[in-house]
Amino acid sequence: MSPAGVERLADLVSGARRVVVFTGAGVSTESGIPDFRSPGGVWDRFDPNEFTFQKFMGSETGRRRYWDLGRTTFPVIRRAEPNPGHHALVTLWRLGKLDCVITQNIDNLHQRAGLPADRVIELHGNATQARCLSCEMSYERERVQEWLDAGVSVPVCDPPCGGIIKPRTIMFGESMPRVELKEAERRARACDLFVVVGSSLVVYPAAYMPLHAKEAGARLAIVNLSETPHDGQADLLVRGSAAGVLAAVVDRLQPRPVAS
Ligand code: NAD
């Protein structure tokens, strides 16, 4: 972690009136949830083309394949705990600095760390919930997991409905949630500092958010372990772990006791 980068980011946050933080899978790897694109990440082990919205909706075989994977990935999310990066963002909010977190993550860890739900804009949904696509009945994903663990291969809605149950996540090929997307863009354009943390910035339209912010006049900082396609637009790049950098930045913002 670069101490100069941390110092500079703390200065930017301290001088900003309205900070928006944009998080990707990298903010949760230190909670034990693998990202998609790092070596050993999810796409090293599974072919994303097999898990599209079209395949899920198209046939029972597609849904069975999806739930086969979901049965093994959900427990990873369920047992993950928020890490110091998630907690640092809650502190930033308590200090009155954070307008909101726009997240690509589906793991619910920002809320579990203590950020109010109305401060978290989820662009790709939430994996802890599911719903019936016919009658809109909501299901805890935990309950669906119990069915899967009991041997159900393709969960369906309770009788008499029998509709397709789908997690409240946005699958590849599925349209984005319009309200969240619009709200994220509005807040990105209204902030004066936009901080990307732990995202490869290659998944669109989410990856447009830093560009919206920049275009509207905000400063842009990117905290990530590897390069992103938008590094050239950033006012500050910090190479380091999300948890380490966020915790160190927020530590510098905390009021210090005055020596008597
Ligand atoms: P990504 O996998 O494309 O990229 C993650 C980025 O984070 C990489 O550039 C990597 O270098 C960086 N990174 C990894 N660990 C880090 C750390 N400890 N500190 C700082 N940087 C770190 O993830 P993405 O950009 O979020 O896009 C992938 C898609 O995958 C999203 O749509 C998201 O919905 C989904 N996803 C979500 C989760 C989750 O909810 N935790 C996990 C995997 C994938």
PDB file of N, CA and C and ligand atoms in Angstrom, residues 24-26 28-30 33-38 104-107 124 198-201 203 224-226 240-242, ligand 1:
ATOM      1  N   GLY A  24     -16.680  -2.702  -6.209  1.00  0.00           N
ATOM      2  CA  GLY A  24     -16.793  -3.931  -6.993  1.00  0.00           C
ATOM      3  C   GLY A  24     -16.364  -5.109  -6.149  1.00  0.00           C
ATOM      4  N   ALA A  25     -16.244  -6.242  -6.800  1.00  0.00           N
ATOM      5  CA  ALA A  25     -15.968  -7.496  -6.091  1.00  0.00           C
ATOM      6  C   ALA A  25     -14.701  -7.419  -5.238  1.00  0.00           C
ATOM      7  N   GLY A  26     -13.744  -6.537  -5.632  1.00  0.00           N
ATOM      8  CA  GLY A  26     -12.480  -6.423  -4.897  1.00  0.00           C
ATOM      9  C   GLY A  26     -12.638  -5.941  -3.471  1.00  0.00           C
ATOM     10  N   SER A  28     -14.754  -7.116  -1.479  1.00  0.00           N
ATOM     11  CA  SER A  28     -15.197  -8.265  -0.675  1.00  0.00           C
ATOM     12  C   SER A  28     -14.264  -9.470  -0.741  1.00  0.00           C
ATOM     13  N   THR A  29     -13.186  -9.377  -1.533  1.00  0.00           N
ATOM     14  CA  THR A  29     -12.281 -10.542  -1.582  1.00  0.00           C
ATOM     15  C   THR A  29     -11.646 -10.785  -0.202  1.00  0.00           C
ATOM     16  N   GLU A  30     -11.426  -9.683   0.543  1.00  0.00           N
ATOM     17  CA  GLU A  30     -10.827  -9.846   1.877  1.00  0.00           C
ATOM     18  C   GLU A  30     -11.852 -10.356   2.904  1.00  0.00           C
ATOM     19  N   ILE A  33     -14.830 -13.731  -0.378  1.00  0.00           N
ATOM     20  CA  ILE A  33     -15.655 -13.965  -1.573  1.00  0.00           C
ATOM     21  C   ILE A  33     -14.781 -13.686  -2.800  1.00  0.00           C
ATOM     22  N   PRO A  34     -14.505 -14.697  -3.618  1.00  0.00           N
ATOM     23  CA  PRO A  34     -13.624 -14.457  -4.765  1.00  0.00           C
ATOM     24  C   PRO A  34     -14.236 -13.474  -5.751  1.00  0.00           C
ATOM     25  N   ASP A  35     -13.390 -12.693  -6.440  1.00  0.00           N
ATOM     26  CA  ASP A  35     -13.925 -11.837  -7.499  1.00  0.00           C
ATOM     27  C   ASP A  35     -14.048 -12.676  -8.773  1.00  0.00           C
ATOM     28  N   PHE A  36     -14.384 -12.011  -9.887  1.00  0.00           N
ATOM     29  CA  PHE A  36     -14.595 -12.764 -11.126  1.00  0.00           C
ATOM     30  C   PHE A  36     -13.321 -12.877 -11.943  1.00  0.00           C
ATOM     31  N   ARG A  37     -12.533 -11.787 -11.952  1.00  0.00           N
ATOM     32  CA  ARG A  37     -11.484 -11.707 -12.970  1.00  0.00           C
ATOM     33  C   ARG A  37     -10.058 -11.872 -12.459  1.00  0.00           C
ATOM     34  N   SER A  38      -9.828 -11.877 -11.158  1.00  0.00           N
ATOM     35  CA  SER A  38      -8.457 -12.132 -10.676  1.00  0.00           C
ATOM     36  C   SER A  38      -8.125 -13.605 -10.922  1.00  0.00           C
ATOM     37  N   GLN A 104     -21.526  -2.869  -7.321  1.00  0.00           N
ATOM     38  CA  GLN A 104     -21.799  -3.957  -8.265  1.00  0.00           C
ATOM     39  C   GLN A 104     -21.972  -5.261  -7.489  1.00  0.00           C
ATOM     40  N   ASN A 105     -21.685  -5.216  -6.198  1.00  0.00           N
ATOM     41  CA  ASN A 105     -21.695  -6.452  -5.418  1.00  0.00           C
ATOM     42  C   ASN A 105     -23.113  -6.880  -5.069  1.00  0.00           C
ATOM     43  N   ILE A 106     -23.233  -8.176  -4.891  1.00  0.00           N
ATOM     44  CA  ILE A 106     -24.546  -8.764  -4.621  1.00  0.00           C
ATOM     45  C   ILE A 106     -24.553  -9.420  -3.247  1.00  0.00           C
ATOM     46  N   ASP A 107     -23.491  -9.147  -2.453  1.00  0.00           N
ATOM     47  CA  ASP A 107     -23.277  -9.943  -1.240  1.00  0.00           C
ATOM     48  C   ASP A 107     -23.894  -9.365   0.030  1.00  0.00           C
ATOM     49  N   HIS A 124     -26.438  -4.579  -9.396  1.00  0.00           N
ATOM     50  CA  HIS A 124     -26.567  -5.951  -9.892  1.00  0.00           C
ATOM     51  C   HIS A 124     -27.397  -6.831  -8.965  1.00  0.00           C
ATOM     52  N   GLY A 198     -11.929  -1.482  -5.785  1.00  0.00           N
ATOM     53  CA  GLY A 198     -12.020  -2.917  -6.068  1.00  0.00           C
ATOM     54  C   GLY A 198     -12.893  -3.287  -7.247  1.00  0.00           C
ATOM     55  N   SER A 199     -12.775  -2.529  -8.326  1.00  0.00           N
ATOM     56  CA  SER A 199     -13.522  -2.905  -9.533  1.00  0.00           C
ATOM     57  C   SER A 199     -12.606  -2.873 -10.746  1.00  0.00           C
ATOM     58  N   SER A 200     -12.778  -3.873 -11.616  1.00  0.00           N
ATOM     59  CA  SER A 200     -11.995  -3.903 -12.856  1.00  0.00           C
ATOM     60  C   SER A 200     -12.528  -2.886 -13.858  1.00  0.00           C
ATOM     61  N   LEU A 201     -13.701  -2.319 -13.590  1.00  0.00           N
ATOM     62  CA  LEU A 201     -14.330  -1.311 -14.469  1.00  0.00           C
ATOM     63  C   LEU A 201     -14.452  -1.791 -15.911  1.00  0.00           C
ATOM     64  N   VAL A 203     -17.309  -3.972 -16.579  1.00  0.00           N
ATOM     65  CA  VAL A 203     -18.704  -4.393 -16.730  1.00  0.00           C
ATOM     66  C   VAL A 203     -19.566  -3.137 -16.918  1.00  0.00           C
ATOM     67  N   ASN A 224      -7.390   0.151  -6.419  1.00  0.00           N
ATOM     68  CA  ASN A 224      -7.529  -1.199  -6.969  1.00  0.00           C
ATOM     69  C   ASN A 224      -6.178  -1.893  -6.989  1.00  0.00           C
ATOM     70  N   LEU A 225      -6.203  -3.233  -6.945  1.00  0.00           N
ATOM     71  CA  LEU A 225      -4.935  -3.970  -6.983  1.00  0.00           C
ATOM     72  C   LEU A 225      -4.332  -3.984  -8.380  1.00  0.00           C
ATOM     73  N   SER A 226      -5.195  -3.922  -9.403  1.00  0.00           N
ATOM     74  CA  SER A 226      -4.667  -3.995 -10.771  1.00  0.00           C
ATOM     75  C   SER A 226      -5.161  -2.807 -11.592  1.00  0.00           C
ATOM     76  N   GLY A 240      -3.492  -0.864  -3.933  1.00  0.00           N
ATOM     77  CA  GLY A 240      -3.413  -1.445  -2.597  1.00  0.00           C
ATOM     78  C   GLY A 240      -4.701  -2.163  -2.280  1.00  0.00           C
ATOM     79  N   SER A 241      -4.726  -2.837  -1.155  1.00  0.00           N
ATOM     80  CA  SER A 241      -5.909  -3.603  -0.784  1.00  0.00           C
ATOM     81  C   SER A 241      -7.017  -2.649  -0.333  1.00  0.00           C
ATOM     82  N   ALA A 242      -8.211  -2.975  -0.756  1.00  0.00           N
ATOM     83  CA  ALA A 242      -9.371  -2.137  -0.439  1.00  0.00           C
ATOM     84  C   ALA A 242      -9.494  -1.926   1.070  1.00  0.00           C
TER      85      ALA A 242
HETATM   86  P1  NAD B   1     -14.018  -8.001 -11.094  1.00  0.00           P
HETATM   87  O1  NAD B   1     -13.859  -9.385 -10.607  1.00  0.00           O
HETATM   88  O2  NAD B   1     -14.160  -7.759 -12.541  1.00  0.00           O
HETATM   89  O3  NAD B   1     -12.768  -7.115 -10.611  1.00  0.00           O
HETATM   90  C1  NAD B   1     -12.368  -7.051  -9.297  1.00  0.00           C
HETATM   91  C2  NAD B   1     -11.206  -6.065  -9.222  1.00  0.00           C
HETATM   92  O4  NAD B   1     -10.864  -5.918  -7.871  1.00  0.00           O
HETATM   93  C3  NAD B   1      -9.967  -6.537  -9.982  1.00  0.00           C
HETATM   94  O5  NAD B   1      -9.497  -5.491 -10.804  1.00  0.00           O
HETATM   95  C4  NAD B   1      -8.946  -6.859  -8.866  1.00  0.00           C
HETATM   96  O6  NAD B   1      -7.624  -6.494  -9.196  1.00  0.00           O
HETATM   97  C5  NAD B   1      -9.455  -5.999  -7.735  1.00  0.00           C
HETATM   98  N1  NAD B   1      -9.230  -6.542  -6.413  1.00  0.00           N
HETATM   99  C6  NAD B   1      -9.373  -7.833  -6.002  1.00  0.00           C
HETATM  100  N2  NAD B   1      -9.149  -7.912  -4.683  1.00  0.00           N
HETATM  101  C7  NAD B   1      -8.874  -6.658  -4.253  1.00  0.00           C
HETATM  102  C8  NAD B   1      -8.572  -6.093  -2.997  1.00  0.00           C
HETATM  103  N3  NAD B   1      -8.496  -6.832  -1.897  1.00  0.00           N
HETATM  104  N4  NAD B   1      -8.358  -4.762  -2.921  1.00  0.00           N
HETATM  105  C9  NAD B   1      -8.395  -3.957  -4.033  1.00  0.00           C
HETATM  106  N5  NAD B   1      -8.688  -4.447  -5.260  1.00  0.00           N
HETATM  107  C10 NAD B   1      -8.926  -5.778  -5.357  1.00  0.00           C
HETATM  108  O7  NAD B   1     -15.202  -7.384 -10.249  1.00  0.00           O
HETATM  109  P2  NAD B   1     -16.218  -6.228 -10.598  1.00  0.00           P
HETATM  110  O8  NAD B   1     -15.518  -5.089 -11.264  1.00  0.00           O
HETATM  111  O9  NAD B   1     -17.006  -5.995  -9.379  1.00  0.00           O
HETATM  112  O10 NAD B   1     -17.203  -6.867 -11.681  1.00  0.00           O
HETATM  113  C11 NAD B   1     -17.580  -8.183 -11.654  1.00  0.00           C
HETATM  114  C12 NAD B   1     -19.031  -8.524 -11.538  1.00  0.00           C
HETATM  115  O11 NAD B   1     -19.058  -9.587 -10.653  1.00  0.00           O
HETATM  116  C13 NAD B   1     -19.921  -7.496 -10.941  1.00  0.00           C
HETATM  117  O12 NAD B   1     -20.960  -7.377 -11.813  1.00  0.00           O
HETATM  118  C14 NAD B   1     -20.434  -8.087  -9.627  1.00  0.00           C
HETATM  119  O13 NAD B   1     -21.843  -8.046  -9.630  1.00  0.00           O
HETATM  120  C15 NAD B   1     -20.061  -9.524  -9.659  1.00  0.00           C
HETATM  121  N6  NAD B   1     -19.431 -10.113  -8.465  1.00  0.00           N
HETATM  122  C16 NAD B   1     -19.823  -9.750  -7.228  1.00  0.00           C
HETATM  123  C17 NAD B   1     -19.217 -10.338  -6.126  1.00  0.00           C
HETATM  124  C18 NAD B   1     -19.680  -9.924  -4.755  1.00  0.00           C
HETATM  125  O14 NAD B   1     -20.843  -9.547  -4.593  1.00  0.00           O
HETATM  126  N7  NAD B   1     -18.811  -9.961  -3.746  1.00  0.00           N
HETATM  127  C19 NAD B   1     -18.206 -11.286  -6.282  1.00  0.00           C
HETATM  128  C20 NAD B   1     -17.824 -11.643  -7.588  1.00  0.00           C
HETATM  129  C21 NAD B   1     -18.444 -11.041  -8.665  1.00  0.00           C
END
